[in-house]
Tab-separated table of C-alpha atoms and ligand atoms in Angstrom:
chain	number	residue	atom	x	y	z
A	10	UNK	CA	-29.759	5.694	12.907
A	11	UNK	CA	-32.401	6.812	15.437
A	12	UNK	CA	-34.067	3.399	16.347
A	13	UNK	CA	-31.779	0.653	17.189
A	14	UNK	CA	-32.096	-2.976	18.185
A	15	UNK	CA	-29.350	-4.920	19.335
A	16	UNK	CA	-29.551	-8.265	19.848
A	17	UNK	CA	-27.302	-10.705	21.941
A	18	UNK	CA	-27.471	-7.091	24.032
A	19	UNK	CA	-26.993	-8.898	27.518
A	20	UNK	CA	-23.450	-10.848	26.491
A	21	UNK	CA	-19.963	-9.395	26.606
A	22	UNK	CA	-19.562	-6.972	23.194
A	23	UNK	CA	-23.287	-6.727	22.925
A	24	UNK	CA	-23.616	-5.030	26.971
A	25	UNK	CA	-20.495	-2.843	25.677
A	26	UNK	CA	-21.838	-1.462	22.140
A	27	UNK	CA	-25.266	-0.864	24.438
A	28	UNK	CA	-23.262	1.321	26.840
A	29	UNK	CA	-21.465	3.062	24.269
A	30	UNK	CA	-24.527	4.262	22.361
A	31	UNK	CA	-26.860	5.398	24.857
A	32	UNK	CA	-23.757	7.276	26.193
A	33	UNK	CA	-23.106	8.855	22.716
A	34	UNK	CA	-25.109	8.895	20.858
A	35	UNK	CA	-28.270	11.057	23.040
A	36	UNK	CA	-30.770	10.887	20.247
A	37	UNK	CA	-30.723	7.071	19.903
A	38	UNK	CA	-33.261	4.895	21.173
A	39	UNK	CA	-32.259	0.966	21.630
A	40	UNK	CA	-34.048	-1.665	22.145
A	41	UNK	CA	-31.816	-4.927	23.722
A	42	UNK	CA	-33.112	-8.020	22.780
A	43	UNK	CA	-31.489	-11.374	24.113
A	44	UNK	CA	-33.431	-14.753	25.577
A	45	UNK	CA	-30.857	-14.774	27.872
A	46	UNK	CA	-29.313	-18.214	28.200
A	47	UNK	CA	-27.279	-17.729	31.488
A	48	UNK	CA	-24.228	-18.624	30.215
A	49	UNK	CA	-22.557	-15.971	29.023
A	50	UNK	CA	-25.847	-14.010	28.521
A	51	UNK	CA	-27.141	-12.598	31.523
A	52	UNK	CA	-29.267	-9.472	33.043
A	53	UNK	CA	-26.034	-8.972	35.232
A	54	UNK	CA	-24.227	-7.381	32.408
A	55	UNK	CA	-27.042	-4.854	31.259
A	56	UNK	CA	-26.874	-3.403	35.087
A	57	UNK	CA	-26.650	0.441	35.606
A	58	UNK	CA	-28.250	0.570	31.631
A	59	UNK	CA	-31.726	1.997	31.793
A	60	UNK	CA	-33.492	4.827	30.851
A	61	UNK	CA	-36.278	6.122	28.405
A	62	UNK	CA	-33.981	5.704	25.523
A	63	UNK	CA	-33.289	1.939	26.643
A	64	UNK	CA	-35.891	-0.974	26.345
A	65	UNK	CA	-35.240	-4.768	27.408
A	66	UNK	CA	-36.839	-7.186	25.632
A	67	UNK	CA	-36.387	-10.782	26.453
A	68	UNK	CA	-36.534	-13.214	23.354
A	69	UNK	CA	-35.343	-15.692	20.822
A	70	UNK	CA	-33.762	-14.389	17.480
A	71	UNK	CA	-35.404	-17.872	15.926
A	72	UNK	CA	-38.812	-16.973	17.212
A	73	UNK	CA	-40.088	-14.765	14.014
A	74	UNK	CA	-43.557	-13.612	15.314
A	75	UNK	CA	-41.733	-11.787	18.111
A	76	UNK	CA	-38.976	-10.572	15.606
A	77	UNK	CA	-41.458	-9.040	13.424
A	78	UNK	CA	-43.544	-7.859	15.962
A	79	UNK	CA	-40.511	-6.135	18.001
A	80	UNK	CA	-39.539	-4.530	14.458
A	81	UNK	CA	-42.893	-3.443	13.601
A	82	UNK	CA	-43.490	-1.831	17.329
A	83	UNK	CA	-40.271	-0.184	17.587
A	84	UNK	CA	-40.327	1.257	14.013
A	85	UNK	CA	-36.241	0.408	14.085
A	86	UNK	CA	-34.410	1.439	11.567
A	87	UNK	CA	-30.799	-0.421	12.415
A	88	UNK	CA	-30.052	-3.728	13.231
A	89	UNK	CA	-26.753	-4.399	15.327
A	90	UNK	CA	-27.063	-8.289	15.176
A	91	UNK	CA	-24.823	-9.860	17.891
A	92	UNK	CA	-26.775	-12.624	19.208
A	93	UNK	CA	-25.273	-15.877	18.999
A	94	UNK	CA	-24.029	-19.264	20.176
A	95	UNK	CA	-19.946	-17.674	20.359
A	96	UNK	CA	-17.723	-20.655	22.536
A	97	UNK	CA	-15.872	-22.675	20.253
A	98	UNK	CA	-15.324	-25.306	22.551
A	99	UNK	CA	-19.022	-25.673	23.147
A	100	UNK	CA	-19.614	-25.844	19.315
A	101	UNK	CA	-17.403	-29.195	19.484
A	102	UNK	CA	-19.848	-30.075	22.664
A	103	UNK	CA	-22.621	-30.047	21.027
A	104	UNK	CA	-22.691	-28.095	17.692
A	105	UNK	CA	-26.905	-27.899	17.278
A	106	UNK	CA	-27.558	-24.961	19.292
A	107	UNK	CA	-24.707	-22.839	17.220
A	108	UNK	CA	-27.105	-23.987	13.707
A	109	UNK	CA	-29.864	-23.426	15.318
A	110	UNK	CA	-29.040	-19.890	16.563
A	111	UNK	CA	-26.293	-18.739	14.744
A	112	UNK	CA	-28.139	-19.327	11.310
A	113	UNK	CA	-31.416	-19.907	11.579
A	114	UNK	CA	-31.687	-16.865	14.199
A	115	UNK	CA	-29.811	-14.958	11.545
A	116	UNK	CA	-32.455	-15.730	8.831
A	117	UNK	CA	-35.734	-15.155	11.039
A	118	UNK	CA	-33.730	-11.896	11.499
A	119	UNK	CA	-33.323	-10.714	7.859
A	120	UNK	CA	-36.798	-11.924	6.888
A	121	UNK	CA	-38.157	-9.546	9.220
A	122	UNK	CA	-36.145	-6.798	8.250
A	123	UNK	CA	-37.298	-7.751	4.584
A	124	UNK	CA	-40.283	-7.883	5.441
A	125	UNK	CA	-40.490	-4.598	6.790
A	126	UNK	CA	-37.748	-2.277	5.530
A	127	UNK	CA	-38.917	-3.554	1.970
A	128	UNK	CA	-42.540	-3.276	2.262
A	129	UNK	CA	-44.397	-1.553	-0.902
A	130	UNK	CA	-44.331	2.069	-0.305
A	131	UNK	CA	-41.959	2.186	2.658
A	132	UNK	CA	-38.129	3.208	1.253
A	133	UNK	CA	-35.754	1.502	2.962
A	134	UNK	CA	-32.702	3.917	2.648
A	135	UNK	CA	-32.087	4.919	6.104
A	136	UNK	CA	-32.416	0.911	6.816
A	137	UNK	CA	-29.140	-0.975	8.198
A	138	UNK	CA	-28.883	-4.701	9.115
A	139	UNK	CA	-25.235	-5.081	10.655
A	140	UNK	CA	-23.718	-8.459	11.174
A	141	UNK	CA	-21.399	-9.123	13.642
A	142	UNK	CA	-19.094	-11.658	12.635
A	143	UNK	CA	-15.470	-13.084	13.086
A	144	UNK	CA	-11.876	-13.393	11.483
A	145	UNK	CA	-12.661	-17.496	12.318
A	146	UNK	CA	-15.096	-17.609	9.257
A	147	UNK	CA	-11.499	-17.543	7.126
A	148	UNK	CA	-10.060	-20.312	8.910
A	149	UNK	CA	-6.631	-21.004	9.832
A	150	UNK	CA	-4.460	-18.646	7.780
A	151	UNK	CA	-1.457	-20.384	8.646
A	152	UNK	CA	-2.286	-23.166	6.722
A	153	UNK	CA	-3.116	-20.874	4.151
A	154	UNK	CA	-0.059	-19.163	4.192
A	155	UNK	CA	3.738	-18.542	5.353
A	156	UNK	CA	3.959	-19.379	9.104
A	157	UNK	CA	3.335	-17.608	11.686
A	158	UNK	CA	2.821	-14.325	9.213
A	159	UNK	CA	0.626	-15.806	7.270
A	160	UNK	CA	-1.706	-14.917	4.171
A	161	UNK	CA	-3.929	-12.038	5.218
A	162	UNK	CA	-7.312	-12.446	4.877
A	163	UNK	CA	-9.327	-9.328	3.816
A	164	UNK	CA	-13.082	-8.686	3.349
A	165	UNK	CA	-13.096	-10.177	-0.078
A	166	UNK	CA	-11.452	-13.732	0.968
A	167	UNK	CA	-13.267	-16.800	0.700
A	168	UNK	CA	-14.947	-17.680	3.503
A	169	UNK	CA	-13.086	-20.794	5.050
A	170	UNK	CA	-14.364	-21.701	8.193
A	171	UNK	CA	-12.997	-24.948	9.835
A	172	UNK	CA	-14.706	-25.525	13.626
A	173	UNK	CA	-18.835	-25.822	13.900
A	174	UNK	CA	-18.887	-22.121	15.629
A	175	UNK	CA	-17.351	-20.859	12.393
A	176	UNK	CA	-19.033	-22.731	10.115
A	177	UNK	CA	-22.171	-21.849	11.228
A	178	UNK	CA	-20.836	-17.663	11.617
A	179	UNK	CA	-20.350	-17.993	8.105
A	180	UNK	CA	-23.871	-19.435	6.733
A	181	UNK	CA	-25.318	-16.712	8.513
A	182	UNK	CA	-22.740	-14.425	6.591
A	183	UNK	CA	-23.564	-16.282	3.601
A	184	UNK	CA	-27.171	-15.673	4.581
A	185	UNK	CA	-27.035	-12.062	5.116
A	186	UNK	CA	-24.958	-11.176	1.852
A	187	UNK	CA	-27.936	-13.197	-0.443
A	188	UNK	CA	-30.238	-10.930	1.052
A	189	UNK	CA	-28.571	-7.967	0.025
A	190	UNK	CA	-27.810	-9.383	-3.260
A	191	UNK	CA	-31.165	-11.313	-4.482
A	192	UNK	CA	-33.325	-7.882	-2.309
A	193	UNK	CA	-31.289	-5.038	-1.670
A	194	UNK	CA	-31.689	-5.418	1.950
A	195	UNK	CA	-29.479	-2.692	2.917
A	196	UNK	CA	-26.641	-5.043	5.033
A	197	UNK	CA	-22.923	-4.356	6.222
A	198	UNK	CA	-21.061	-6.770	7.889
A	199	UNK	CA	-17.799	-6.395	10.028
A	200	UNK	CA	-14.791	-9.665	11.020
A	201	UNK	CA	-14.229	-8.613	14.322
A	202	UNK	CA	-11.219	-10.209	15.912
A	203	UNK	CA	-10.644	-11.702	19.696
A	204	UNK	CA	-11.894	-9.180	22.228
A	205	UNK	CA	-10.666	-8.728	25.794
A	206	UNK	CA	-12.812	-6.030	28.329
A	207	UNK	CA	-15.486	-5.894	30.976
A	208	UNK	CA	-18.266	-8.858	31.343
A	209	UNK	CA	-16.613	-11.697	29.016
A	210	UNK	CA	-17.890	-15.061	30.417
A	211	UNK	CA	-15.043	-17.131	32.495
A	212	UNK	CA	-15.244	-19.691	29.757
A	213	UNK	CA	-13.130	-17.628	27.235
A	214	UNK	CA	-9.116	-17.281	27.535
A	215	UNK	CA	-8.851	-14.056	29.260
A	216	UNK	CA	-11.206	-14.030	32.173
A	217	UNK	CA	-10.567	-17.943	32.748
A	218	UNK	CA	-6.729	-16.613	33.332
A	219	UNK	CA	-7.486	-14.242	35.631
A	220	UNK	CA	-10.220	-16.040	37.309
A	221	UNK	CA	-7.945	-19.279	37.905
A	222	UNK	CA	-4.702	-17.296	38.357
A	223	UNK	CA	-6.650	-15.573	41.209
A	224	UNK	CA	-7.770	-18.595	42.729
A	225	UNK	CA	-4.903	-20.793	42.410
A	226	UNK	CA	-5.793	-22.831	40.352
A	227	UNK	CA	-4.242	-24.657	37.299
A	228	UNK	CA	-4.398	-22.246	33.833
A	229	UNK	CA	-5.368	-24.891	30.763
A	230	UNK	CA	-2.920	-24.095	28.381
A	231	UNK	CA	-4.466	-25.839	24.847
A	232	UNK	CA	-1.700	-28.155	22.917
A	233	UNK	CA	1.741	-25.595	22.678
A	234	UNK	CA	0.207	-22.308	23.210
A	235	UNK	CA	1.788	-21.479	19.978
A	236	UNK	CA	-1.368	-20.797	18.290
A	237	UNK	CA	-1.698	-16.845	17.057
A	238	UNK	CA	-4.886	-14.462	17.661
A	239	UNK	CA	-5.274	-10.690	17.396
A	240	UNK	CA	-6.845	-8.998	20.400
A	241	UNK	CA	-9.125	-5.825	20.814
A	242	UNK	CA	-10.503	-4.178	23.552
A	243	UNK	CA	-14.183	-4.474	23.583
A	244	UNK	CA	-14.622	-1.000	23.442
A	245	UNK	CA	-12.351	-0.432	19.808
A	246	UNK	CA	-14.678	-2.941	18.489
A	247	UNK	CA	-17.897	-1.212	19.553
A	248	UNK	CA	-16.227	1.772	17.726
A	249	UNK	CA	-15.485	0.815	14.944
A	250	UNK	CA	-19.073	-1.133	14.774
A	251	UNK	CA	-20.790	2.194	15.432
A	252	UNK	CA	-18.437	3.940	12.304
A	253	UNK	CA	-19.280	1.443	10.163
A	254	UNK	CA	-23.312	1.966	10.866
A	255	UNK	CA	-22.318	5.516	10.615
A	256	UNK	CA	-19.965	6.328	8.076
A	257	UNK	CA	-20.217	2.786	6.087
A	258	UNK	CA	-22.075	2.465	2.978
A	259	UNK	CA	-24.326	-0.093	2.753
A	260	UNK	CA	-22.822	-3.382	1.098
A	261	UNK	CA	-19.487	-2.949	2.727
A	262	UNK	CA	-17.665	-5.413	4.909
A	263	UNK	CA	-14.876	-4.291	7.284
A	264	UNK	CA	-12.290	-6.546	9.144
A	265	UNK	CA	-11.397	-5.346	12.344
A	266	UNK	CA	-8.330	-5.812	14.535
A	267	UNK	CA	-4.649	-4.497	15.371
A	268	UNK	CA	-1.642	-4.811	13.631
A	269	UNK	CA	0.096	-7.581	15.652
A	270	UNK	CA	-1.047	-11.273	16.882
A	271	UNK	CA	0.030	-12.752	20.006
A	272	UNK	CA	0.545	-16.571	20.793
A	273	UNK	CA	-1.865	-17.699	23.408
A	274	UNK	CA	1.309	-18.651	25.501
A	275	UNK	CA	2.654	-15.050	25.338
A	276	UNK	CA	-1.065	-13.951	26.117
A	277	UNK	CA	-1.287	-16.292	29.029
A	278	UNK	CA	2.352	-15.051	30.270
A	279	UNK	CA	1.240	-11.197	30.238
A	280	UNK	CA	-1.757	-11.855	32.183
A	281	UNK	CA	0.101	-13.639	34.765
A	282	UNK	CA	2.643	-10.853	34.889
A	283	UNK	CA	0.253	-8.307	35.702
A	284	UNK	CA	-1.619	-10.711	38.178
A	285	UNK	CA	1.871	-11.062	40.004
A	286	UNK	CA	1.756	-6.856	40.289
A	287	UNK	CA	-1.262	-6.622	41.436
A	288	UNK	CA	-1.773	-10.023	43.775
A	289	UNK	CA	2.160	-10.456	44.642
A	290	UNK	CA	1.224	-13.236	47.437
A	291	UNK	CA	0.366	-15.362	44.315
A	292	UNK	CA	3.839	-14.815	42.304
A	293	UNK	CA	4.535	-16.360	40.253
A	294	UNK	CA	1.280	-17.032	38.459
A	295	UNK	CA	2.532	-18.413	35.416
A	296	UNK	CA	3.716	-21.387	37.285
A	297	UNK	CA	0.036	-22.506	37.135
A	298	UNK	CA	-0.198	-22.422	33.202
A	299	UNK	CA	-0.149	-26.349	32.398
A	300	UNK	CA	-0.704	-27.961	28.690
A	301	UNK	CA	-3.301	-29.702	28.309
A	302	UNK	CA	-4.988	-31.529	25.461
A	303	UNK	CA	-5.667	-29.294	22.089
A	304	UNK	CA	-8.674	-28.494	21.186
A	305	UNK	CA	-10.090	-30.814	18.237
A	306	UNK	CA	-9.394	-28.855	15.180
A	307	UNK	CA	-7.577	-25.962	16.405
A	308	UNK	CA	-6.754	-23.289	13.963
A	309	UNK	CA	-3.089	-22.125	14.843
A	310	UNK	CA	-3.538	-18.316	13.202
A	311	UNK	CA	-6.507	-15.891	12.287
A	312	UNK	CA	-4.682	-12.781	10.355
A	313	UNK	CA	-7.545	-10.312	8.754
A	314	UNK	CA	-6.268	-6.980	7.623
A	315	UNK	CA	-8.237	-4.072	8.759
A	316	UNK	CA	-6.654	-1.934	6.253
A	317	UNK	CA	-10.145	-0.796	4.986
A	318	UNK	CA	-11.056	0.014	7.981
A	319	UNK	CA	-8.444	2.271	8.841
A	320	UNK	CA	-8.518	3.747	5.490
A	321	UNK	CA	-12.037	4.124	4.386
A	322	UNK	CA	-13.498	5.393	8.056
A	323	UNK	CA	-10.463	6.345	9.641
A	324	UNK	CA	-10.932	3.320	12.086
A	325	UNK	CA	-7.664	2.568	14.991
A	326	UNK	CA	-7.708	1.205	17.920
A	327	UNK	CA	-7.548	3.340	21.000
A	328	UNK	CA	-5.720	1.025	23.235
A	329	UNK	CA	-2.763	-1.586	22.249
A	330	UNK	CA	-2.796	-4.681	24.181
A	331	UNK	CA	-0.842	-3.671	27.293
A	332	UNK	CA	-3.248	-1.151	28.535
A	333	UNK	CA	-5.755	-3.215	27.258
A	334	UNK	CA	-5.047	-6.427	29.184
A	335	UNK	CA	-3.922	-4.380	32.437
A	336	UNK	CA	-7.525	-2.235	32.223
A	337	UNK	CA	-9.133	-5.703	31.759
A	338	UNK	CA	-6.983	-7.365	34.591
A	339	UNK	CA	-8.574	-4.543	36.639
A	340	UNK	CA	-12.076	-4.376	36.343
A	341	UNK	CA	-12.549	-8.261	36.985
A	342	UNK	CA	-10.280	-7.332	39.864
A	343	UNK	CA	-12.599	-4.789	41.010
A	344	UNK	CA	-15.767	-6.530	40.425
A	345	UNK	CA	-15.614	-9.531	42.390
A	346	UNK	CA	-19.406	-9.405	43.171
A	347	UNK	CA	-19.804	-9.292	38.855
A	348	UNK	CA	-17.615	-12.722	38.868
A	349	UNK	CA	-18.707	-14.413	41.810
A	350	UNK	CA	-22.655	-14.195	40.452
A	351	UNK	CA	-21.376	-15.633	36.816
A	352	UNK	CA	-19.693	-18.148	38.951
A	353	UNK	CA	-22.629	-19.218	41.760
A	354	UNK	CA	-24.810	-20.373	38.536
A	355	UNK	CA	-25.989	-23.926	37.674
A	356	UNK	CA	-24.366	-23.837	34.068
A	357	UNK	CA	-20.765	-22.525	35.649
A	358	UNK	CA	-20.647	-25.024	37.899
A	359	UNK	CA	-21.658	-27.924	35.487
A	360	UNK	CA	-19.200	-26.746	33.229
A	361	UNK	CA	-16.274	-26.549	35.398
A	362	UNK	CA	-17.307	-30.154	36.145
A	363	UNK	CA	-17.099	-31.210	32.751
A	364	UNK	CA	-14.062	-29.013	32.018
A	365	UNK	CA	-11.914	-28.692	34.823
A	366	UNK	CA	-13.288	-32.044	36.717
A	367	UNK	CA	-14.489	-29.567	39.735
A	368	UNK	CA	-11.581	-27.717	39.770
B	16	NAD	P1	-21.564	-13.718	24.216
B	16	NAD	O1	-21.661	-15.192	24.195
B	16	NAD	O2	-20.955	-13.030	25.381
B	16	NAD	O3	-23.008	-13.075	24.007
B	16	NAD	C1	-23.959	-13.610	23.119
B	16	NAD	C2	-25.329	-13.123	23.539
B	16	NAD	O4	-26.305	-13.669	22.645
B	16	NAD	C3	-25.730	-13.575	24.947
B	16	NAD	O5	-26.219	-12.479	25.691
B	16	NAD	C4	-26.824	-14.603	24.722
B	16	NAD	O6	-27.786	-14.649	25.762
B	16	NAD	C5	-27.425	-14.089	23.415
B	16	NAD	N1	-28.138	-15.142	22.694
B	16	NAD	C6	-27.715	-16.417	22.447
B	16	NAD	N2	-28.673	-17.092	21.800
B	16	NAD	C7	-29.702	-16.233	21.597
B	16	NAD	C8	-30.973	-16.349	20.969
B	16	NAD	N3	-31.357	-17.510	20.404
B	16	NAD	N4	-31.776	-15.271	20.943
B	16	NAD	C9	-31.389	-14.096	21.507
B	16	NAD	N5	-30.207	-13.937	22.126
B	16	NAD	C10	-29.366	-14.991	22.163
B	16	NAD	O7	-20.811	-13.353	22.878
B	16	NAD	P2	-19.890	-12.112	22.499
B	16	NAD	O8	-18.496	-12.497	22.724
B	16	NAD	O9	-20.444	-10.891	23.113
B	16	NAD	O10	-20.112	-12.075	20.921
B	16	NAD	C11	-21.169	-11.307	20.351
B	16	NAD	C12	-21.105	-11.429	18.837
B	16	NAD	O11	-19.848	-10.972	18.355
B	16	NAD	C13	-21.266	-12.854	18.320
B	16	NAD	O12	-22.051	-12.808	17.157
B	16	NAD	C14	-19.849	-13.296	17.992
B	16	NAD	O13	-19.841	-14.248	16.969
B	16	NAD	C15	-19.241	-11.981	17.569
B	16	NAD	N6	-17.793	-11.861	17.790
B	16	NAD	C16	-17.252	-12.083	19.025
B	16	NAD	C17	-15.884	-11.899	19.219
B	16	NAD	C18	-15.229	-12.112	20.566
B	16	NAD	O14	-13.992	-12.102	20.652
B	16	NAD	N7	-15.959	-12.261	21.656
B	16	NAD	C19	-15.081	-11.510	18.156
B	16	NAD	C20	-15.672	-11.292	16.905
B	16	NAD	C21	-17.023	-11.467	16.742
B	17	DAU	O1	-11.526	-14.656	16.837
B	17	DAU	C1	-12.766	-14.187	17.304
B	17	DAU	C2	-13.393	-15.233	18.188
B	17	DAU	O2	-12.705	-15.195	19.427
B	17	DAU	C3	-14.883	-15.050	18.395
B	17	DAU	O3	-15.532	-15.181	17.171
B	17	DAU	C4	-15.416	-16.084	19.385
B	17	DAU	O4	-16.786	-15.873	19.647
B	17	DAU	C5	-14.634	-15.964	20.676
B	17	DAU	O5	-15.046	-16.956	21.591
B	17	DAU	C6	-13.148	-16.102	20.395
B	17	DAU	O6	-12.851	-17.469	19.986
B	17	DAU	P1	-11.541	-18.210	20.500
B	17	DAU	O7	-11.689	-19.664	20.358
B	17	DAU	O8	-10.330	-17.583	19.856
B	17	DAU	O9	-11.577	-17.729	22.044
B	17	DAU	P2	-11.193	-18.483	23.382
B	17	DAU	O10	-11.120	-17.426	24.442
B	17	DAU	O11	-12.062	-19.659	23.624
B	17	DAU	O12	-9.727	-19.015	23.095
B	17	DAU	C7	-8.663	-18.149	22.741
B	17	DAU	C8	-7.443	-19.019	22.457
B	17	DAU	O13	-7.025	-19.613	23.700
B	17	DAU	C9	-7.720	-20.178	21.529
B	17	DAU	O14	-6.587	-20.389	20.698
B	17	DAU	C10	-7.918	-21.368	22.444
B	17	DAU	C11	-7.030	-21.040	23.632
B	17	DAU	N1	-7.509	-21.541	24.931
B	17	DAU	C12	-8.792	-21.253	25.297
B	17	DAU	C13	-9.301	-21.715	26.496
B	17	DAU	C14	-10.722	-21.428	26.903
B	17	DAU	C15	-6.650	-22.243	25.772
B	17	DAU	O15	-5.484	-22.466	25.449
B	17	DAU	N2	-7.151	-22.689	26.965
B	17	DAU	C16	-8.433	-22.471	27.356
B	17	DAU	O16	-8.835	-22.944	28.455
């Protein structure tokens, strides 16, 4: 791996695997390529990155002459595909944007790595195309199995995805395995599970807590809260993404997450507490959290088991949740100027009108 591109490199995971491999790996060049919607991906979250080893590129995954001609220019030899369409809630908004990114992007992608990596002459070998997916594209594995501990799902599970967002993560996984198969496009793929850190747009759980909680304003809690989802810190799943390109053969797929899920309402409760430690005029701030409408569809459990992970590459997470959730609690608390520019933009405020009603 000496010539990387990373897509989606401007939103929340993608700005964090960027960091993480100009800081450690010093003979890796990277080349960030995201088209920058505003939403959740913005030039705000690539600050302080820069360098001769780091190159911005501003484009469209679906837009295949720039693809091929970023792939031919850079000579890259690894693909860290991240770019997507990621808020489930938008998906049931309006569900186009996630096809049209999420799988076509995904297939203008792997035809110009086949284009290139497999050209006559040229041996692909030291070739990677990583896909970043999610534990969502196995659906809700309490329905699947036994309650709240559910059925497991591993890397060889059918893939059972049951909101648009999912669906269309797993035609893109669908995609990139065919190309391996029918090709030999040299492909690994890793089922990340929820991430918490640094630069996740307010429209997810964990910022919107904190942002709301610090404000004062009422926490949407969907349906009971009961509903069960593993949580990483950003930085464990940059890790483990970088072992895989690293230490992974080509073919594999790796789940990745902790041992233990957490209910959304026990989630909600922990961020509160640690709000009411750190901003005590507010206490209690879990007397905000009110229950509101479910989300259409909502799966109630995602379970992968990451023992290959851990096994195969010697994968674990650094940080459990607690220090995870109080380090996240504390850089949005220490970057107010990082929130308040998400929050001054057109789409923030239109969607806290359509969300929240203005609120
Ligand atoms: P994000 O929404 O914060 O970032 C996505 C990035 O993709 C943004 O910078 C956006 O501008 C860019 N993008 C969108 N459409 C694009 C296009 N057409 N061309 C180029 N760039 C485009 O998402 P995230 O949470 O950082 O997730 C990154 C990836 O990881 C996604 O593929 C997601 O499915 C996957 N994933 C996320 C999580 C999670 O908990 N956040 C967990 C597992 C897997
Ligand atoms: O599991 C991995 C996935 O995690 C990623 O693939 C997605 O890109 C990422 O967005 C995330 O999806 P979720 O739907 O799990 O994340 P979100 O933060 O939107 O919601 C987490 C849980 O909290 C979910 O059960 C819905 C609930 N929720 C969410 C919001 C925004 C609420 O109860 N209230 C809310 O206002």
């Amino acid at each position: 791996m000496k010539r990387v591109i990373v897509t989606g490199a401007a939103g929340f995971i993608g700005s964090a695997f960027v960091r993480r491999l100009l800081e450690q790996r010093p003979e890796v060049e990277v080349w960030s390529l995201d088209v920058l919607t505003g939403v959740a991906g913005h030039l705000g979250n690539l600050e302080g990155v820069g360098g001769p080893r780091h190159h911005l590129v501003r484009g469209d995954v679906c837009d295949a002459a720039l693809v091929q001609r970023l792939l031919a220019e850079s000579d890259a030899d690894t693909i860290v595909h991240l770019a997507a369409e990621t808020h489930v809630d938008r998906s049931i908004d309006g569900p186009g944007a996630f096809v049209r990114t999420n799988v076509l992007g995904t297939w203008t992608l792997l035809e110009a790595a086949r284009l290139r990596w497999l050209r006559p002459g040229h041996d692909p070998g030291g070739c990677r195309f990583h896909q970043v997916s999610t534990d969502e594209v196995f659906g809700d594995r309490w329905a699947a199995g036994r309650g709240v501990e559910g059925d497991p799902a591993d890397e060889d599970t059918a893939l059972a995805p049951r909101s648009p967002y999912a669906a269309s993560k797993a035609a893109a996984d669908h995609l990139v395995r065919s190309y391996q198969h029918t090709w030999g496009l040299p492909v690994s793929l890793s089922y990340g599970c929820n991430n918490l850190g640094p630069r996740q747009h307010p429209e997810k759980l964990v910022p919107m807590v904190i942002l709301r909680g610090l404000a004062g304003l009422p926490i949407p809690l969907y349906g009971d809260g009961a509903q069960v989802r593993r949580w990483l810190h950003v930085d464990d799943h940059c890790d483990a993404i970088l072992l895989a390109l690293e230490a992974g053969r080509p073919g594999r797929a790796w789940a990745v997450g902790p041992d233990r899920g957490t209910s959304n309402l026990e989630l909600v409760g922990r961020i509160c507490a640690l709000l009411d430690q750190r901003r005590p005029a507010g206490a209690p701030h879990a007397r905000l959290v009110t229950h509101v409408a479910d989300r259409p569809g909502h799966d109630r459990l995602y379970h992968t088991a990451a023992d290959r992970i851990r096994d195969e590459l010697g994968w674990r997470p650094r940080l459990d949740l607690e220090p995870a959730l109080a380090a996240t609690v504390d850089w949005y608390l220490d970057n107010p100027a990082w929130l308040s520019r998400v929050t001054a933009r057109a789409s923030w405020r239109s969607w806290t009108e359509r969300w929240y009603g203005g609120r």
